[in-house]
Coordinates of C-alpha atoms in Angstrom, one line a residue:
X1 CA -4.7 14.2 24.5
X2 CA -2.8 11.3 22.7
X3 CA -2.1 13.7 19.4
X4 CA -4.1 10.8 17.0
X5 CA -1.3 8.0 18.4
X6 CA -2.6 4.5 18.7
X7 CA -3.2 3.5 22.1
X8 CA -1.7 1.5 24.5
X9 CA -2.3 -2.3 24.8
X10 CA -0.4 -5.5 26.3
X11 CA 2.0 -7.1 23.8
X12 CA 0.3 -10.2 24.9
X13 CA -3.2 -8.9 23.8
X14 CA -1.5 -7.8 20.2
X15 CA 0.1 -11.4 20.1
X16 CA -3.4 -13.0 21.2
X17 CA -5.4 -10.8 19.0
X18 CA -3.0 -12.0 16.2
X19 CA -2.9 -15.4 17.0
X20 CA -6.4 -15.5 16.7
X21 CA -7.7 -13.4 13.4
X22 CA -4.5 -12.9 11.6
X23 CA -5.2 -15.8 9.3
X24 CA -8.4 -15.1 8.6
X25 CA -8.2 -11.1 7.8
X26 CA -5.2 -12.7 5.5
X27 CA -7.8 -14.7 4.0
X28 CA -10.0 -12.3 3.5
X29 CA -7.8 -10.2 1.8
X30 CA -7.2 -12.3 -0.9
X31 CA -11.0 -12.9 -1.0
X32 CA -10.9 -9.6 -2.0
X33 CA -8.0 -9.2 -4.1
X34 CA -10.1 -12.4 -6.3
X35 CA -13.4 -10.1 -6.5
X36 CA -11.5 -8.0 -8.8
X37 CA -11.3 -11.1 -11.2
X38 CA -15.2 -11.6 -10.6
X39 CA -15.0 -7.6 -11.6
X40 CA -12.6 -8.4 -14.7
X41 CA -14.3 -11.0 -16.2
X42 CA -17.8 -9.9 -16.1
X43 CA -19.4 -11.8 -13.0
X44 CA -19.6 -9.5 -9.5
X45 CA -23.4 -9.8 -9.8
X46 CA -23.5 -13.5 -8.6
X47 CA -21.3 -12.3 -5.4
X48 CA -23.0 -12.7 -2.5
X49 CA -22.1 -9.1 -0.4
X50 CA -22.6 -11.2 3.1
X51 CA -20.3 -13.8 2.5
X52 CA -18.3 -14.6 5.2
X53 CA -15.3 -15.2 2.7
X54 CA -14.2 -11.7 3.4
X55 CA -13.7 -12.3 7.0
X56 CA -14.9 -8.5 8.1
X57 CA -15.6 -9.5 11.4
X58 CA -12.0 -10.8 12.4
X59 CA -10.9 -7.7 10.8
X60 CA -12.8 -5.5 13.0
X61 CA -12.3 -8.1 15.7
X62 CA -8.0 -7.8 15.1
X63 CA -8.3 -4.0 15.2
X64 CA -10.2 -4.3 18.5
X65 CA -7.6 -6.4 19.6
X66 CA -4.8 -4.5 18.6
X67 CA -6.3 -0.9 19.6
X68 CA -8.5 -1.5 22.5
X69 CA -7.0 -1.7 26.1
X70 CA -8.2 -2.8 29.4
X71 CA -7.5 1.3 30.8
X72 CA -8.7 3.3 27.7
X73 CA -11.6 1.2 26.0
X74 CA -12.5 2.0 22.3
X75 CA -10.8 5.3 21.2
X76 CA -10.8 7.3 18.0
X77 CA -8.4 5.1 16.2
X78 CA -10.3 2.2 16.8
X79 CA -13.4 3.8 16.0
X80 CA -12.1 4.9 12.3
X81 CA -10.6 1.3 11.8
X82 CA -14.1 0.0 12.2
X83 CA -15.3 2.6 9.7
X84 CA -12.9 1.3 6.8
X85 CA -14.4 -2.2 7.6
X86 CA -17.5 -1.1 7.1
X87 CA -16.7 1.1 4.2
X88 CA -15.3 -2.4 2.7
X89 CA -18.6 -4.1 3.3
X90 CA -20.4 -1.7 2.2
X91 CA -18.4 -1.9 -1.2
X92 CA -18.1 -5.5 -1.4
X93 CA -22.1 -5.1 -1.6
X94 CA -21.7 -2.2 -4.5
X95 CA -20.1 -4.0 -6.3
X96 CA -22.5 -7.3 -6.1
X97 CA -25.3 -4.1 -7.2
X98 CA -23.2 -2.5 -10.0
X99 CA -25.5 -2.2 -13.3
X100 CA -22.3 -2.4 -15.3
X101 CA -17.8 -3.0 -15.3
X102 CA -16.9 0.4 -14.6
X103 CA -19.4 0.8 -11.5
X104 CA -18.3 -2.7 -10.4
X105 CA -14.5 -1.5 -10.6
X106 CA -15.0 1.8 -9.0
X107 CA -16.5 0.3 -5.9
X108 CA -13.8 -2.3 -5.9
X109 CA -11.0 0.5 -5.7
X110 CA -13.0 2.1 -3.2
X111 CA -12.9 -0.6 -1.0
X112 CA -9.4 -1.6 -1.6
X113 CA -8.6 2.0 -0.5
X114 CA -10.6 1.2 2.3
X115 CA -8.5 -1.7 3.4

């Protein structure tokens, strides 16, 4: 019924919600953005996949801020932004499992896409 349109919330959720997890997604970001260096020069199988470096819970936490209202709930939208969070853990832990560079850089750009 919405045509695919993010939904409704408060301004003062969104502001909350950013107040909240917009550093730490930011942080998280460039945690990731520096796993290509681990990639680069040879060492993504000492990165730990669950480390909380990557802030993937404030990201999923932000979107549910920024996507979730008191009327609707969890929609569509909200439900594929919590995919590509998970997509990116799932590829921060492929590329902690790569047996060599290229399989350790594909799974990178697969999670940057994801982000």
């Amino acid at each position: 019924p919405d045509g695919g349109a993010v939904p409704f919330t408060r301004v003062q959720q969104r502001y909350e919600a950013y107040g909240k997890y917009a550093a730490r997604v930011l942080a998280g970001v460039e945690a990731f953005r520096a796993l290509k260096g681990a990639v680069d020069n040879g060492s993504w199988a000492s990165v730990a996949s669950d480390d909380t470096k990557y802030n993937l819970r404030a990201m999923g936490l932000l979107a549910n801020g920024l996507m979730a209202s008191e009327n609707n709930g969890p929609g569509n939208v909200l439900f594929l932004t919590r995919w590509y969070v998970n997509e990116c853990a799932l590829d921060i832990g492929d590329v902690a499992k790569a047996a060599d560079k290229a399989q350790a850089a594909a799974a990178w750009e697969r999670g940057r896409k994801a982000i």
